[in-house]
Amino acid sequence: KNQVEQSPQSLIILEGKNCTLQCNYTVSPFSNLRWYKQDTGRGPVSLTIMTFSENTKSNGRYTATLDADTKQSSLHITASQLSDSASYICVVSAINTNAGKSTFGDGTTLTVKP
Amino acid sequence: NAGVTQTPKFRILKIGQSMTLQCTQDMNHNYMYWYRQDPGMGLKLIYYSVGAGITDKGEVPNGYNVSRSTTEDFPLRLELAAPSQTSVYFCASSYLQHYSNQPQHFGDGTRLSIL
């Protein structure tokens, strides 16, 4: 069964600090891994998309890494801001499956405090 | 561009009532999806469509129906509302299928309570 597990479930950090969120998956055969940011009361917004051959991808202060051998990904947030407070969702897709089926993690809720 | 627009934003239904959640996108995307998000849980796929006239079931389709008569619109129908359908519903669209390197674009959700 395809699974995506995210840790920690929640995290509180002070403004200006860095943090790293984890995503472990068992989806196979692997196609891509996405990180989304979901603000409270809003829909998810794409941060990064990584394929099998990509180890690192950045989007501003967000840097995602992928280790396809260990089936792990991380999302590193640098110099956090209050606006980074949100839920971060890891999504993994498999190749050649029915068009609609990706596996979503339960998300990590990040709170940035002043 | 408006992106993906969902209406209504909030709704309270009584058990046994029916309603349609509306979703429209202006990006000319072929692929559209309906998800539900329960508190603390990941998004679950209800139905998806790969183009006008073509729909298919996702993980949790029971109690729901969809249609796709145009590229832009993908409404979700609840026929006999049950308390278990209390959730936040998200519509999404994408240019290519999910295992391509194209992101899904999400609406801001419909918050539905069944009492």
JSON list of C-alpha atoms in Angstrom, two decimals:
[
{"chain": "A", "resi": 1, "resn": "LYS", "atom": "CA", "xyz": [0.00, 0.00, 0.00]},
{"chain": "A", "resi": 2, "resn": "ASN", "atom": "CA", "xyz": [1.31, 3.44, -0.95]},
{"chain": "A", "resi": 3, "resn": "GLN", "atom": "CA", "xyz": [1.96, 5.58, 2.09]},
{"chain": "A", "resi": 4, "resn": "VAL", "atom": "CA", "xyz": [3.38, 9.00, 2.87]},
{"chain": "A", "resi": 5, "resn": "GLU", "atom": "CA", "xyz": [4.38, 9.83, 6.43]},
{"chain": "A", "resi": 6, "resn": "GLN", "atom": "CA", "xyz": [5.32, 13.32, 7.58]},
{"chain": "A", "resi": 7, "resn": "SER", "atom": "CA", "xyz": [7.08, 14.40, 10.72]},
{"chain": "A", "resi": 8, "resn": "PRO", "atom": "CA", "xyz": [6.81, 16.17, 13.00]},
{"chain": "A", "resi": 9, "resn": "GLN", "atom": "CA", "xyz": [3.03, 16.52, 13.15]},
{"chain": "A", "resi": 10, "resn": "SER", "atom": "CA", "xyz": [3.46, 20.07, 14.45]},
{"chain": "A", "resi": 11, "resn": "LEU", "atom": "CA", "xyz": [6.32, 22.44, 15.09]},
{"chain": "A", "resi": 12, "resn": "ILE", "atom": "CA", "xyz": [6.71, 25.82, 16.78]},
{"chain": "A", "resi": 13, "resn": "ILE", "atom": "CA", "xyz": [9.72, 28.01, 16.04]},
{"chain": "A", "resi": 14, "resn": "LEU", "atom": "CA", "xyz": [10.75, 31.61, 16.60]},
{"chain": "A", "resi": 15, "resn": "GLU", "atom": "CA", "xyz": [10.80, 34.08, 13.75]},
{"chain": "A", "resi": 16, "resn": "GLY", "atom": "CA", "xyz": [14.16, 34.13, 11.99]},
{"chain": "A", "resi": 17, "resn": "LYS", "atom": "CA", "xyz": [15.03, 30.53, 12.86]},
{"chain": "A", "resi": 18, "resn": "ASN", "atom": "CA", "xyz": [15.44, 27.70, 10.38]},
{"chain": "A", "resi": 19, "resn": "CYS", "atom": "CA", "xyz": [13.53, 24.44, 10.41]},
{"chain": "A", "resi": 20, "resn": "THR", "atom": "CA", "xyz": [13.33, 21.14, 8.53]},
{"chain": "A", "resi": 21, "resn": "LEU", "atom": "CA", "xyz": [10.26, 19.06, 7.82]},
{"chain": "A", "resi": 22, "resn": "GLN", "atom": "CA", "xyz": [10.46, 15.37, 6.93]},
{"chain": "A", "resi": 23, "resn": "CYS", "atom": "CA", "xyz": [8.58, 13.16, 4.50]},
{"chain": "A", "resi": 24, "resn": "ASN", "atom": "CA", "xyz": [9.05, 9.38, 4.15]},
{"chain": "A", "resi": 25, "resn": "TYR", "atom": "CA", "xyz": [7.22, 7.45, 1.47]},
{"chain": "A", "resi": 26, "resn": "THR", "atom": "CA", "xyz": [6.65, 3.96, 0.16]},
{"chain": "A", "resi": 27, "resn": "VAL", "atom": "CA", "xyz": [5.02, 4.92, -3.16]},
{"chain": "A", "resi": 28, "resn": "SER", "atom": "CA", "xyz": [6.19, 2.82, -6.09]},
{"chain": "A", "resi": 29, "resn": "PRO", "atom": "CA", "xyz": [7.07, 3.12, -8.92]},
{"chain": "A", "resi": 30, "resn": "PHE", "atom": "CA", "xyz": [8.08, 6.66, -8.05]},
{"chain": "A", "resi": 31, "resn": "SER", "atom": "CA", "xyz": [7.27, 9.53, -10.41]},
{"chain": "A", "resi": 32, "resn": "ASN", "atom": "CA", "xyz": [7.55, 12.76, -8.47]},
{"chain": "A", "resi": 33, "resn": "LEU", "atom": "CA", "xyz": [7.35, 14.31, -5.03]},
{"chain": "A", "resi": 34, "resn": "ARG", "atom": "CA", "xyz": [5.69, 17.63, -4.35]},
{"chain": "A", "resi": 35, "resn": "TRP", "atom": "CA", "xyz": [5.61, 19.96, -1.40]},
{"chain": "A", "resi": 36, "resn": "TYR", "atom": "CA", "xyz": [2.60, 22.20, -0.92]},
{"chain": "A", "resi": 37, "resn": "LYS", "atom": "CA", "xyz": [1.95, 25.03, 1.53]},
{"chain": "A", "resi": 38, "resn": "GLN", "atom": "CA", "xyz": [-1.57, 25.37, 2.87]},
{"chain": "A", "resi": 39, "resn": "ASP", "atom": "CA", "xyz": [-2.47, 28.54, 4.73]},
{"chain": "A", "resi": 40, "resn": "THR", "atom": "CA", "xyz": [-5.37, 28.34, 7.20]},
{"chain": "A", "resi": 41, "resn": "GLY", "atom": "CA", "xyz": [-8.66, 28.49, 5.32]},
{"chain": "A", "resi": 42, "resn": "ARG", "atom": "CA", "xyz": [-7.01, 28.30, 1.90]},
{"chain": "A", "resi": 43, "resn": "GLY", "atom": "CA", "xyz": [-6.21, 25.62, -0.64]},
{"chain": "A", "resi": 44, "resn": "PRO", "atom": "CA", "xyz": [-2.73, 24.10, -1.00]},
{"chain": "A", "resi": 45, "resn": "VAL", "atom": "CA", "xyz": [-0.22, 25.99, -3.14]},
{"chain": "A", "resi": 46, "resn": "SER", "atom": "CA", "xyz": [2.68, 24.25, -4.87]},
{"chain": "A", "resi": 47, "resn": "LEU", "atom": "CA", "xyz": [6.19, 24.97, -3.53]},
{"chain": "A", "resi": 48, "resn": "THR", "atom": "CA", "xyz": [8.39, 22.43, -5.33]},
{"chain": "A", "resi": 49, "resn": "ILE", "atom": "CA", "xyz": [8.14, 19.38, -7.58]},
{"chain": "A", "resi": 50, "resn": "MET", "atom": "CA", "xyz": [11.01, 16.89, -7.76]},
{"chain": "A", "resi": 51, "resn": "THR", "atom": "CA", "xyz": [11.54, 13.92, -10.03]},
{"chain": "A", "resi": 52, "resn": "PHE", "atom": "CA", "xyz": [13.67, 10.84, -9.47]},
{"chain": "A", "resi": 53, "resn": "SER", "atom": "CA", "xyz": [16.82, 12.47, -10.83]},
{"chain": "A", "resi": 54, "resn": "GLU", "atom": "CA", "xyz": [16.60, 15.65, -8.75]},
{"chain": "A", "resi": 55, "resn": "ASN", "atom": "CA", "xyz": [18.28, 15.88, -5.35]},
{"chain": "A", "resi": 56, "resn": "THR", "atom": "CA", "xyz": [17.54, 19.47, -4.46]},
{"chain": "A", "resi": 57, "resn": "LYS", "atom": "CA", "xyz": [15.13, 22.16, -5.55]},
{"chain": "A", "resi": 58, "resn": "SER", "atom": "CA", "xyz": [14.71, 25.64, -4.15]},
{"chain": "A", "resi": 59, "resn": "ASN", "atom": "CA", "xyz": [11.91, 28.17, -4.16]},
{"chain": "A", "resi": 60, "resn": "GLY", "atom": "CA", "xyz": [13.07, 31.29, -2.37]},
{"chain": "A", "resi": 61, "resn": "ARG", "atom": "CA", "xyz": [13.64, 30.44, 1.30]},
{"chain": "A", "resi": 62, "resn": "TYR", "atom": "CA", "xyz": [12.25, 26.93, 0.77]},
{"chain": "A", "resi": 63, "resn": "THR", "atom": "CA", "xyz": [14.64, 24.14, -0.21]},
{"chain": "A", "resi": 64, "resn": "ALA", "atom": "CA", "xyz": [13.45, 20.59, -0.79]},
{"chain": "A", "resi": 65, "resn": "THR", "atom": "CA", "xyz": [15.75, 17.58, -0.93]},
{"chain": "A", "resi": 66, "resn": "LEU", "atom": "CA", "xyz": [15.05, 14.09, -2.19]},
{"chain": "A", "resi": 67, "resn": "ASP", "atom": "CA", "xyz": [16.83, 10.81, -1.52]},
{"chain": "A", "resi": 68, "resn": "ALA", "atom": "CA", "xyz": [15.16, 8.32, -3.83]},
{"chain": "A", "resi": 69, "resn": "ASP", "atom": "CA", "xyz": [17.24, 5.44, -2.47]},
{"chain": "A", "resi": 70, "resn": "THR", "atom": "CA", "xyz": [16.01, 5.84, 1.10]},
{"chain": "A", "resi": 71, "resn": "LYS", "atom": "CA", "xyz": [12.64, 7.24, -0.05]},
{"chain": "A", "resi": 72, "resn": "GLN", "atom": "CA", "xyz": [12.96, 10.34, 2.06]},
{"chain": "A", "resi": 73, "resn": "SER", "atom": "CA", "xyz": [12.46, 14.03, 1.41]},
{"chain": "A", "resi": 74, "resn": "SER", "atom": "CA", "xyz": [12.91, 17.10, 3.52]},
{"chain": "A", "resi": 75, "resn": "LEU", "atom": "CA", "xyz": [11.73, 20.69, 3.26]},
{"chain": "A", "resi": 76, "resn": "HIS", "atom": "CA", "xyz": [14.08, 23.22, 4.79]},
{"chain": "A", "resi": 77, "resn": "ILE", "atom": "CA", "xyz": [12.82, 26.71, 5.59]},
{"chain": "A", "resi": 78, "resn": "THR", "atom": "CA", "xyz": [15.46, 29.37, 6.07]},
{"chain": "A", "resi": 79, "resn": "ALA", "atom": "CA", "xyz": [15.08, 32.54, 8.13]},
{"chain": "A", "resi": 80, "resn": "SER", "atom": "CA", "xyz": [11.45, 31.86, 8.92]},
{"chain": "A", "resi": 81, "resn": "GLN", "atom": "CA", "xyz": [8.84, 34.58, 8.78]},
{"chain": "A", "resi": 82, "resn": "LEU", "atom": "CA", "xyz": [5.44, 34.88, 10.43]},
{"chain": "A", "resi": 83, "resn": "SER", "atom": "CA", "xyz": [3.86, 34.25, 7.03]},
{"chain": "A", "resi": 84, "resn": "ASP", "atom": "CA", "xyz": [5.45, 30.80, 6.96]},
{"chain": "A", "resi": 85, "resn": "SER", "atom": "CA", "xyz": [2.90, 29.68, 9.56]},
{"chain": "A", "resi": 86, "resn": "ALA", "atom": "CA", "xyz": [0.92, 27.08, 7.65]},
{"chain": "A", "resi": 87, "resn": "SER", "atom": "CA", "xyz": [0.49, 23.38, 7.03]},
{"chain": "A", "resi": 88, "resn": "TYR", "atom": "CA", "xyz": [3.08, 21.80, 4.73]},
{"chain": "A", "resi": 89, "resn": "ILE", "atom": "CA", "xyz": [1.93, 18.81, 2.74]},
{"chain": "A", "resi": 90, "resn": "CYS", "atom": "CA", "xyz": [4.08, 16.18, 1.02]},
{"chain": "A", "resi": 91, "resn": "VAL", "atom": "CA", "xyz": [2.50, 14.45, -1.99]},
{"chain": "A", "resi": 92, "resn": "VAL", "atom": "CA", "xyz": [4.01, 11.53, -3.89]},
{"chain": "A", "resi": 93, "resn": "SER", "atom": "CA", "xyz": [2.85, 10.28, -7.28]},
{"chain": "A", "resi": 94, "resn": "ALA", "atom": "CA", "xyz": [3.50, 6.95, -8.97]},
{"chain": "A", "resi": 95, "resn": "ILE", "atom": "CA", "xyz": [4.10, 6.40, -12.67]},
{"chain": "A", "resi": 96, "resn": "ASN", "atom": "CA", "xyz": [1.49, 4.78, -14.90]},
{"chain": "A", "resi": 97, "resn": "THR", "atom": "CA", "xyz": [-1.28, 4.72, -12.38]},
{"chain": "A", "resi": 98, "resn": "ASN", "atom": "CA", "xyz": [-4.80, 6.00, -12.85]},
{"chain": "A", "resi": 99, "resn": "ALA", "atom": "CA", "xyz": [-4.64, 9.64, -13.73]},
{"chain": "A", "resi": 100, "resn": "GLY", "atom": "CA", "xyz": [-5.97, 10.97, -10.45]},
{"chain": "A", "resi": 101, "resn": "LYS", "atom": "CA", "xyz": [-4.12, 9.03, -7.82]},
{"chain": "A", "resi": 102, "resn": "SER", "atom": "CA", "xyz": [-1.41, 10.67, -5.78]},
{"chain": "A", "resi": 103, "resn": "THR", "atom": "CA", "xyz": [-0.75, 9.90, -2.12]},
{"chain": "A", "resi": 104, "resn": "PHE", "atom": "CA", "xyz": [-0.98, 12.80, 0.31]},
{"chain": "A", "resi": 105, "resn": "GLY", "atom": "CA", "xyz": [0.71, 13.03, 3.67]},
{"chain": "A", "resi": 106, "resn": "ASP", "atom": "CA", "xyz": [-1.20, 14.32, 6.69]},
{"chain": "A", "resi": 107, "resn": "GLY", "atom": "CA", "xyz": [0.89, 17.49, 6.78]},
{"chain": "A", "resi": 108, "resn": "THR", "atom": "CA", "xyz": [3.12, 19.27, 9.28]},
{"chain": "A", "resi": 109, "resn": "THR", "atom": "CA", "xyz": [1.65, 22.31, 10.98]},
{"chain": "A", "resi": 110, "resn": "LEU", "atom": "CA", "xyz": [4.27, 25.01, 11.40]},
{"chain": "A", "resi": 111, "resn": "THR", "atom": "CA", "xyz": [3.76, 27.94, 13.74]},
{"chain": "A", "resi": 112, "resn": "VAL", "atom": "CA", "xyz": [6.23, 30.81, 13.62]},
{"chain": "A", "resi": 113, "resn": "LYS", "atom": "CA", "xyz": [6.14, 33.05, 16.68]},
{"chain": "A", "resi": 114, "resn": "PRO", "atom": "CA", "xyz": [7.55, 36.59, 16.96]},
{"chain": "B", "resi": 1, "resn": "ASN", "atom": "CA", "xyz": [-6.54, 34.65, -13.96]},
{"chain": "B", "resi": 2, "resn": "ALA", "atom": "CA", "xyz": [-8.97, 33.55, -11.27]},
{"chain": "B", "resi": 3, "resn": "GLY", "atom": "CA", "xyz": [-7.55, 30.00, -11.24]},
{"chain": "B", "resi": 4, "resn": "VAL", "atom": "CA", "xyz": [-9.86, 27.49, -9.54]},
{"chain": "B", "resi": 5, "resn": "THR", "atom": "CA", "xyz": [-13.03, 28.93, -8.07]},
{"chain": "B", "resi": 6, "resn": "GLN", "atom": "CA", "xyz": [-15.26, 27.02, -5.65]},
{"chain": "B", "resi": 7, "resn": "THR", "atom": "CA", "xyz": [-18.72, 27.97, -4.46]},
{"chain": "B", "resi": 8, "resn": "PRO", "atom": "CA", "xyz": [-20.14, 28.14, -1.89]},
{"chain": "B", "resi": 9, "resn": "LYS", "atom": "CA", "xyz": [-17.38, 28.75, 0.67]},
{"chain": "B", "resi": 10, "resn": "PHE", "atom": "CA", "xyz": [-19.50, 27.53, 3.59]},
{"chain": "B", "resi": 11, "resn": "ARG", "atom": "CA", "xyz": [-22.68, 25.50, 3.84]},
{"chain": "B", "resi": 12, "resn": "ILE", "atom": "CA", "xyz": [-24.70, 23.78, 6.54]},
{"chain": "B", "resi": 13, "resn": "LEU", "atom": "CA", "xyz": [-26.98, 20.94, 5.48]},
{"chain": "B", "resi": 14, "resn": "LYS", "atom": "CA", "xyz": [-29.46, 18.79, 7.29]},
{"chain": "B", "resi": 15, "resn": "ILE", "atom": "CA", "xyz": [-29.16, 15.00, 7.13]},
{"chain": "B", "resi": 16, "resn": "GLY", "atom": "CA", "xyz": [-30.77, 13.70, 3.96]},
{"chain": "B", "resi": 17, "resn": "GLN", "atom": "CA", "xyz": [-30.60, 16.97, 2.03]},
{"chain": "B", "resi": 18, "resn": "SER", "atom": "CA", "xyz": [-28.79, 17.22, -1.27]},
{"chain": "B", "resi": 19, "resn": "MET", "atom": "CA", "xyz": [-26.55, 19.88, -2.75]},
{"chain": "B", "resi": 20, "resn": "THR", "atom": "CA", "xyz": [-24.05, 20.58, -5.50]},
{"chain": "B", "resi": 21, "resn": "LEU", "atom": "CA", "xyz": [-20.59, 21.99, -4.87]},
{"chain": "B", "resi": 22, "resn": "GLN", "atom": "CA", "xyz": [-19.48, 24.07, -7.80]},
{"chain": "B", "resi": 23, "resn": "CYS", "atom": "CA", "xyz": [-15.97, 24.19, -9.24]},
{"chain": "B", "resi": 24, "resn": "THR", "atom": "CA", "xyz": [-14.77, 26.10, -12.28]},
{"chain": "B", "resi": 25, "resn": "GLN", "atom": "CA", "xyz": [-11.29, 26.76, -13.67]},
{"chain": "B", "resi": 26, "resn": "ASP", "atom": "CA", "xyz": [-10.14, 29.23, -16.30]},
{"chain": "B", "resi": 27, "resn": "MET", "atom": "CA", "xyz": [-6.76, 27.69, -17.11]},
{"chain": "B", "resi": 28, "resn": "ASN", "atom": "CA", "xyz": [-8.03, 25.31, -19.82]},
{"chain": "B", "resi": 29, "resn": "HIS", "atom": "CA", "xyz": [-6.80, 22.33, -17.78]},
{"chain": "B", "resi": 30, "resn": "ASN", "atom": "CA", "xyz": [-7.90, 18.89, -18.88]},
{"chain": "B", "resi": 31, "resn": "TYR", "atom": "CA", "xyz": [-7.52, 17.24, -15.48]},
{"chain": "B", "resi": 32, "resn": "MET", "atom": "CA", "xyz": [-9.79, 18.09, -12.57]},
{"chain": "B", "resi": 33, "resn": "TYR", "atom": "CA", "xyz": [-10.13, 16.53, -9.14]},
{"chain": "B", "resi": 34, "resn": "TRP", "atom": "CA", "xyz": [-12.30, 16.58, -6.04]},
{"chain": "B", "resi": 35, "resn": "TYR", "atom": "CA", "xyz": [-10.76, 15.94, -2.63]},
{"chain": "B", "resi": 36, "resn": "ARG", "atom": "CA", "xyz": [-12.02, 15.97, 0.91]},
{"chain": "B", "resi": 37, "resn": "GLN", "atom": "CA", "xyz": [-9.88, 16.98, 3.86]},
{"chain": "B", "resi": 38, "resn": "ASP", "atom": "CA", "xyz": [-10.86, 15.89, 7.34]},
{"chain": "B", "resi": 39, "resn": "PRO", "atom": "CA", "xyz": [-9.20, 17.54, 10.38]},
{"chain": "B", "resi": 40, "resn": "GLY", "atom": "CA", "xyz": [-5.58, 16.43, 10.78]},
{"chain": "B", "resi": 41, "resn": "MET", "atom": "CA", "xyz": [-5.79, 14.10, 7.81]},
{"chain": "B", "resi": 42, "resn": "GLY", "atom": "CA", "xyz": [-4.38, 14.12, 4.32]},
{"chain": "B", "resi": 43, "resn": "LEU", "atom": "CA", "xyz": [-6.50, 14.89, 1.30]},
{"chain": "B", "resi": 44, "resn": "LYS", "atom": "CA", "xyz": [-8.53, 11.97, -0.01]},
{"chain": "B", "resi": 45, "resn": "LEU", "atom": "CA", "xyz": [-9.49, 11.76, -3.68]},
{"chain": "B", "resi": 46, "resn": "ILE", "atom": "CA", "xyz": [-13.23, 11.50, -4.30]},
{"chain": "B", "resi": 47, "resn": "TYR", "atom": "CA", "xyz": [-13.52, 11.71, -8.09]},
{"chain": "B", "resi": 48, "resn": "TYR", "atom": "CA", "xyz": [-11.41, 12.94, -10.94]},
{"chain": "B", "resi": 49, "resn": "SER", "atom": "CA", "xyz": [-11.81, 13.76, -14.63]},
{"chain": "B", "resi": 50, "resn": "VAL", "atom": "CA", "xyz": [-9.31, 13.60, -17.47]},
{"chain": "B", "resi": 51, "resn": "GLY", "atom": "CA", "xyz": [-11.42, 15.68, -19.81]},
{"chain": "B", "resi": 52, "resn": "ALA", "atom": "CA", "xyz": [-14.95, 16.71, -20.71]},
{"chain": "B", "resi": 53, "resn": "GLY", "atom": "CA", "xyz": [-17.27, 13.72, -20.58]},
{"chain": "B", "resi": 54, "resn": "ILE", "atom": "CA", "xyz": [-14.79, 11.46, -18.76]},
{"chain": "B", "resi": 55, "resn": "THR", "atom": "CA", "xyz": [-14.87, 10.87, -15.00]},
{"chain": "B", "resi": 56, "resn": "ASP", "atom": "CA", "xyz": [-13.62, 8.14, -12.69]},
{"chain": "B", "resi": 57, "resn": "LYS", "atom": "CA", "xyz": [-13.77, 7.19, -9.03]},
{"chain": "B", "resi": 58, "resn": "GLY", "atom": "CA", "xyz": [-11.07, 7.96, -6.52]},
{"chain": "B", "resi": 59, "resn": "GLU", "atom": "CA", "xyz": [-10.49, 6.50, -3.07]},
{"chain": "B", "resi": 60, "resn": "VAL", "atom": "CA", "xyz": [-13.71, 7.63, -1.36]},
{"chain": "B", "resi": 61, "resn": "PRO", "atom": "CA", "xyz": [-16.49, 8.02, -3.98]},
{"chain": "B", "resi": 62, "resn": "ASN", "atom": "CA", "xyz": [-19.45, 6.61, -2.02]},
{"chain": "B", "resi": 63, "resn": "GLY", "atom": "CA", "xyz": [-22.20, 9.16, -1.48]},
{"chain": "B", "resi": 64, "resn": "TYR", "atom": "CA", "xyz": [-20.99, 11.48, -4.23]},
{"chain": "B", "resi": 65, "resn": "ASN", "atom": "CA", "xyz": [-21.52, 11.97, -7.94]},
{"chain": "B", "resi": 66, "resn": "VAL", "atom": "CA", "xyz": [-19.81, 14.14, -10.54]},
{"chain": "B", "resi": 67, "resn": "SER", "atom": "CA", "xyz": [-20.24, 15.25, -14.12]},
{"chain": "B", "resi": 68, "resn": "ARG", "atom": "CA", "xyz": [-17.94, 17.01, -16.57]},
{"chain": "B", "resi": 69, "resn": "SER", "atom": "CA", "xyz": [-19.89, 18.52, -19.45]},
{"chain": "B", "resi": 70, "resn": "THR", "atom": "CA", "xyz": [-17.34, 21.27, -20.16]},
{"chain": "B", "resi": 71, "resn": "THR", "atom": "CA", "xyz": [-13.59, 21.71, -19.73]},
{"chain": "B", "resi": 72, "resn": "GLU", "atom": "CA", "xyz": [-14.15, 24.51, -17.22]},
{"chain": "B", "resi": 73, "resn": "ASP", "atom": "CA", "xyz": [-16.70, 23.02, -14.81]},
{"chain": "B", "resi": 74, "resn": "PHE", "atom": "CA", "xyz": [-16.60, 19.99, -12.54]},
{"chain": "B", "resi": 75, "resn": "PRO", "atom": "CA", "xyz": [-19.49, 19.98, -10.03]},
{"chain": "B", "resi": 76, "resn": "LEU", "atom": "CA", "xyz": [-19.70, 17.54, -7.12]},
{"chain": "B", "resi": 77, "resn": "ARG", "atom": "CA", "xyz": [-23.13, 16.31, -6.07]},
{"chain": "B", "resi": 78, "resn": "LEU", "atom": "CA", "xyz": [-24.15, 15.02, -2.63]},
{"chain": "B", "resi": 79, "resn": "GLU", "atom": "CA", "xyz": [-27.46, 13.21, -2.95]},
{"chain": "B", "resi": 80, "resn": "LEU", "atom": "CA", "xyz": [-28.33, 12.21, 0.64]},
{"chain": "B", "resi": 81, "resn": "ALA", "atom": "CA", "xyz": [-26.15, 14.15, 3.05]},
{"chain": "B", "resi": 82, "resn": "ALA", "atom": "CA", "xyz": [-24.81, 12.19, 6.02]},
{"chain": "B", "resi": 83, "resn": "PRO", "atom": "CA", "xyz": [-22.84, 13.43, 9.07]},
{"chain": "B", "resi": 84, "resn": "SER", "atom": "CA", "xyz": [-19.80, 11.49, 7.80]},
{"chain": "B", "resi": 85, "resn": "GLN", "atom": "CA", "xyz": [-19.65, 13.89, 4.86]},
{"chain": "B", "resi": 86, "resn": "THR", "atom": "CA", "xyz": [-18.87, 16.83, 7.12]},
{"chain": "B", "resi": 87, "resn": "SER", "atom": "CA", "xyz": [-15.52, 17.96, 5.75]},
{"chain": "B", "resi": 88, "resn": "VAL", "atom": "CA", "xyz": [-13.67, 20.56, 3.72]},
{"chain": "B", "resi": 89, "resn": "TYR", "atom": "CA", "xyz": [-13.90, 19.89, 0.00]},
{"chain": "B", "resi": 90, "resn": "PHE", "atom": "CA", "xyz": [-11.20, 21.00, -2.41]},
{"chain": "B", "resi": 91, "resn": "CYS", "atom": "CA", "xyz": [-11.35, 21.11, -6.16]},
{"chain": "B", "resi": 92, "resn": "ALA", "atom": "CA", "xyz": [-8.11, 21.07, -8.13]},
{"chain": "B", "resi": 93, "resn": "SER", "atom": "CA", "xyz": [-6.99, 21.13, -11.73]},
{"chain": "B", "resi": 94, "resn": "SER", "atom": "CA", "xyz": [-3.82, 20.39, -13.65]},
{"chain": "B", "resi": 95, "resn": "TYR", "atom": "CA", "xyz": [-2.64, 20.68, -17.23]},
{"chain": "B", "resi": 96, "resn": "LEU", "atom": "CA", "xyz": [-1.21, 17.16, -17.34]},
{"chain": "B", "resi": 97, "resn": "GLN", "atom": "CA", "xyz": [-1.77, 14.04, -15.29]},
{"chain": "B", "resi": 98, "resn": "HIS", "atom": "CA", "xyz": [-0.63, 13.88, -11.68]},
{"chain": "B", "resi": 99, "resn": "TYR", "atom": "CA", "xyz": [2.56, 11.96, -12.40]},
{"chain": "B", "resi": 100, "resn": "SER", "atom": "CA", "xyz": [3.79, 14.64, -14.77]},
{"chain": "B", "resi": 101, "resn": "ASN", "atom": "CA", "xyz": [5.88, 17.49, -13.45]},
{"chain": "B", "resi": 102, "resn": "GLN", "atom": "CA", "xyz": [2.99, 19.88, -13.44]},
{"chain": "B", "resi": 103, "resn": "PRO", "atom": "CA", "xyz": [1.49, 21.14, -10.19]},
{"chain": "B", "resi": 104, "resn": "GLN", "atom": "CA", "xyz": [-2.12, 20.87, -9.22]},
{"chain": "B", "resi": 105, "resn": "HIS", "atom": "CA", "xyz": [-3.92, 24.16, -8.69]},
{"chain": "B", "resi": 106, "resn": "PHE", "atom": "CA", "xyz": [-6.39, 24.15, -5.83]},
{"chain": "B", "resi": 107, "resn": "GLY", "atom": "CA", "xyz": [-9.43, 26.21, -5.00]},
{"chain": "B", "resi": 108, "resn": "ASP", "atom": "CA", "xyz": [-9.90, 27.59, -1.49]},
{"chain": "B", "resi": 109, "resn": "GLY", "atom": "CA", "xyz": [-12.39, 24.93, -0.50]},
{"chain": "B", "resi": 110, "resn": "THR", "atom": "CA", "xyz": [-16.00, 24.52, 0.55]},
{"chain": "B", "resi": 111, "resn": "ARG", "atom": "CA", "xyz": [-16.55, 23.96, 4.28]},
{"chain": "B", "resi": 112, "resn": "LEU", "atom": "CA", "xyz": [-19.54, 21.68, 4.64]},
{"chain": "B", "resi": 113, "resn": "SER", "atom": "CA", "xyz": [-21.29, 20.70, 7.88]},
{"chain": "B", "resi": 114, "resn": "ILE", "atom": "CA", "xyz": [-24.03, 18.08, 8.00]},
{"chain": "B", "resi": 115, "resn": "LEU", "atom": "CA", "xyz": [-26.25, 18.34, 11.08]}
]
